[in-house]
Amino acid sequence: EMSEATVRLSHARKHAHAQARSLAYARAHLHAHMLTYARASARTLVHGRTHTHVHARTRTHAHARTRTHSRTLPPTRTHWLAFTRLRSHRPAHAHVHARAHAVAHVARTFTCTRLRP
């Protein structure tokens, strides 16, 4: 029969170990998550959407994956082809800046938010 103190101690040790493990996990995966969110938000900033529409014929037609949803057309009534292919409504390299901005924003968010146990 273990004394109450021993039980409490083993429980505390178990809890501390679990906590350390979860923190290690969080630290390991934080970077991956940051990149994921940054990519998603950059995509949103550039295209106004996070997901690209995947067509059934993606294999045969390389460009198919980036085809636009009819509902995500730009506010100006551009021809859909001009929008999907040329993207004439936004400057070249805009995606680069948007991504940099998103990464900075996410990094800032993560550094300001403390990981509390």
XYZ file of C-alpha atoms in Angstrom:
117
model
C 0.000 0.000 0.000
C 1.539 3.300 -1.141
C 1.312 6.329 1.103
C -0.740 9.311 -0.038
C 2.439 11.372 -0.459
C 3.960 8.761 -2.779
C 0.774 8.600 -4.845
C 0.669 12.381 -5.107
C 4.322 12.510 -6.075
C 4.015 9.865 -8.786
C 0.923 11.611 -10.123
C 2.750 14.951 -10.198
C 5.714 13.335 -11.930
C 3.425 11.739 -14.514
C 1.665 15.042 -15.099
C 4.948 16.953 -15.443
C 6.217 14.394 -17.923
C 3.048 14.628 -20.010
C 3.281 18.407 -19.919
C 6.917 18.376 -21.025
C 6.028 15.995 -23.828
C 3.159 18.154 -25.041
C 5.395 21.238 -24.911
C 8.092 19.462 -26.893
C 5.463 18.412 -29.409
C 4.141 21.954 -29.639
C 7.624 23.361 -30.146
C 8.407 20.794 -32.822
C 5.201 21.406 -34.718
C 4.957 25.142 -34.234
C 7.168 25.889 -37.222
C 5.227 23.582 -39.517
C 1.930 25.106 -38.411
C 3.290 28.622 -38.818
C 4.267 27.865 -42.387
C 0.913 26.274 -43.100
C -1.036 29.254 -41.766
C 1.284 31.729 -43.454
C 0.806 29.979 -46.768
C -2.957 29.885 -46.346
C -3.220 33.541 -45.361
C -0.879 34.601 -48.147
C -3.074 32.696 -50.555
C -6.146 34.407 -49.151
C -4.516 37.815 -49.472
C -3.592 37.161 -53.080
C -6.551 35.221 -54.418
C -9.232 35.980 -51.887
C -9.515 32.279 -51.108
C -7.572 29.659 -49.214
C -8.276 26.628 -51.352
C -7.857 26.144 -55.046
C -10.494 24.129 -56.811
C -9.182 20.708 -57.713
C -10.535 19.319 -60.952
C -10.872 15.665 -61.843
C -8.541 16.135 -64.793
C -5.664 17.603 -62.794
C -3.231 14.939 -64.009
C -3.731 15.577 -67.687
C -4.175 19.314 -67.446
C -1.488 20.864 -65.269
C -3.199 24.235 -64.970
C -6.542 22.761 -63.916
C -5.754 22.852 -60.212
C -5.573 26.646 -60.166
C -8.818 27.227 -62.048
C -11.082 29.666 -60.299
C -14.430 28.976 -58.684
C -17.151 30.891 -60.453
C -18.123 32.432 -57.124
C -14.664 33.842 -56.457
C -14.594 36.214 -59.405
C -13.077 39.642 -58.808
C -15.406 42.575 -58.056
C -14.647 44.125 -61.447
C -16.287 42.261 -64.275
C -13.160 40.925 -65.922
C -13.416 38.108 -68.373
C -12.936 34.905 -66.363
C -10.100 33.810 -68.629
C -8.197 37.022 -68.075
C -8.621 36.512 -64.348
C -7.496 32.881 -64.261
C -4.668 33.027 -66.752
C -3.196 36.500 -66.758
C -4.388 37.867 -63.413
C -4.140 41.307 -64.948
C -5.887 42.912 -61.980
C -2.888 42.583 -59.686
C 0.794 43.452 -60.097
C 3.338 40.759 -60.797
C 5.148 39.611 -57.643
C 2.172 40.630 -55.505
C 2.062 37.082 -54.181
C 5.657 37.378 -52.960
C 4.884 40.484 -50.928
C 1.639 39.017 -49.655
C 3.447 35.915 -48.508
C 6.175 37.904 -46.779
C 3.479 39.961 -45.080
C 1.611 36.852 -43.976
C 4.757 35.209 -42.624
C 5.645 38.352 -40.677
C 2.125 38.557 -39.287
C 2.044 34.922 -38.215
C 5.506 35.158 -36.664
C 4.414 38.244 -34.733
C 1.276 36.484 -33.525
C 3.228 33.457 -32.357
C 5.891 35.484 -30.563
C 3.274 37.567 -28.760
C 1.274 34.542 -27.676
C 2.951 32.640 -24.890
C 2.552 28.887 -24.759
C 1.050 28.402 -21.331
C 1.063 24.933 -19.751
